[in-house]
XYZ file of C-alpha atoms in Angstrom:
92
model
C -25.153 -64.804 52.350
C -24.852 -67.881 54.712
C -27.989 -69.952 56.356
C -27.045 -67.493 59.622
C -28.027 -64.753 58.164
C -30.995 -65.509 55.859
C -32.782 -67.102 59.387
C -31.909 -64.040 60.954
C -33.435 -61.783 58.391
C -36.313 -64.334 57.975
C -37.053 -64.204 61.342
C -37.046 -60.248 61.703
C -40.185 -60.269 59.194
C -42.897 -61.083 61.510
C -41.493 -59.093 64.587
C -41.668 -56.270 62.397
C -44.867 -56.807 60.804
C -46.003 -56.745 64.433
C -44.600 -53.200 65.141
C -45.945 -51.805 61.974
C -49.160 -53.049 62.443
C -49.575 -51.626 65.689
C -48.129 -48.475 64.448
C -50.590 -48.199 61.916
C -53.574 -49.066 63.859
C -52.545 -46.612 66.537
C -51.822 -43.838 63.966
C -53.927 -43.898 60.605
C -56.799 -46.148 61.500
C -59.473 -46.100 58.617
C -57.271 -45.283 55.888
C -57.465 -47.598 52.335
C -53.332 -47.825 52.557
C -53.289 -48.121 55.998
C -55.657 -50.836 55.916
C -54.382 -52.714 53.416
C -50.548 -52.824 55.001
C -52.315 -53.470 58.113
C -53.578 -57.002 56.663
C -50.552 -57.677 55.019
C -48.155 -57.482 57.873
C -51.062 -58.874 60.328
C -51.020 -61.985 57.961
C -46.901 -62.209 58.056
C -47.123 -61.738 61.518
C -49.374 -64.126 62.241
C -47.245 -66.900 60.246
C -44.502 -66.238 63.028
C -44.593 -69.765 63.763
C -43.525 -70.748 60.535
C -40.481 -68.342 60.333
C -39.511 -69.762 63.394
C -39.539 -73.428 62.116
C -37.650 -72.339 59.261
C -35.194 -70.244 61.299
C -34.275 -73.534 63.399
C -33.778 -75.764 60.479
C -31.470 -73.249 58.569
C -29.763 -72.184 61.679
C -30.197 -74.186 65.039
C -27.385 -73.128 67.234
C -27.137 -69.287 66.777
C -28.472 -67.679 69.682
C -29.740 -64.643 67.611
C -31.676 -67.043 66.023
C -32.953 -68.761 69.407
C -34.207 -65.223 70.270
C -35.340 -64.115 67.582
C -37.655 -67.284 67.577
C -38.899 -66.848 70.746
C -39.820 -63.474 69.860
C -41.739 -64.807 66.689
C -43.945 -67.254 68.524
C -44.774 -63.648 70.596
C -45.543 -62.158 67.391
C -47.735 -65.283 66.648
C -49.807 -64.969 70.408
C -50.419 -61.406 70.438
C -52.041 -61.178 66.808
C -54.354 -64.058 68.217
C -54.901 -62.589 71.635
C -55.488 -59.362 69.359
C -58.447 -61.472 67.938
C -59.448 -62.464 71.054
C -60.165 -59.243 72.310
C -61.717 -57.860 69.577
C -63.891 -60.655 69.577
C -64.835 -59.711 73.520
C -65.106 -56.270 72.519
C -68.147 -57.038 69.825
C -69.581 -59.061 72.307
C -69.675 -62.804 69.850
């Protein structure tokens, strides 16, 4: 495999973390599995940022890659506006 495509399946990881997560939150919320993939792929979600700095050092001019980045920095802000919100919702 080149450096193209390890940053491209590197940064796929957190942008689907993001969908599971949601997916399982939405669908099986409360269950010992569920819960435990939930943190899991929150966790790898929320490390977006760092797949995208290691994306742009591996591969810096693919535009897959550029995209992909962007979309991991996304991943990044909506698990912390996820926190936000549940922080507003328990009233802290």
């Amino acid at each position: 495999m080149n450096k193209k495509n390890i940053a491209i399946i590197l940064e796929a990881i957190p942008i689907l973390s993001v969908i599971i997560c949601v997916l399982l939150m939405h669908f099986a919320p409360g269950t010992g599995v569920a819960s435990k993939v939930v943190s899991v792929t929150m966790l790898l979600a929320f490390l977006g940022f760092v797949f995208f700095f290691i994306g742009r050092f591996l591969c810096k001019d693919c535009k897959a890659v550029k995209i992909l980045g962007i979309l991991d920095i996304l991943s990044t802000l909506y698990i912390i506006f996820l926190y936000i919100v549940a922080i507003f919702v328990f009233g802290l």
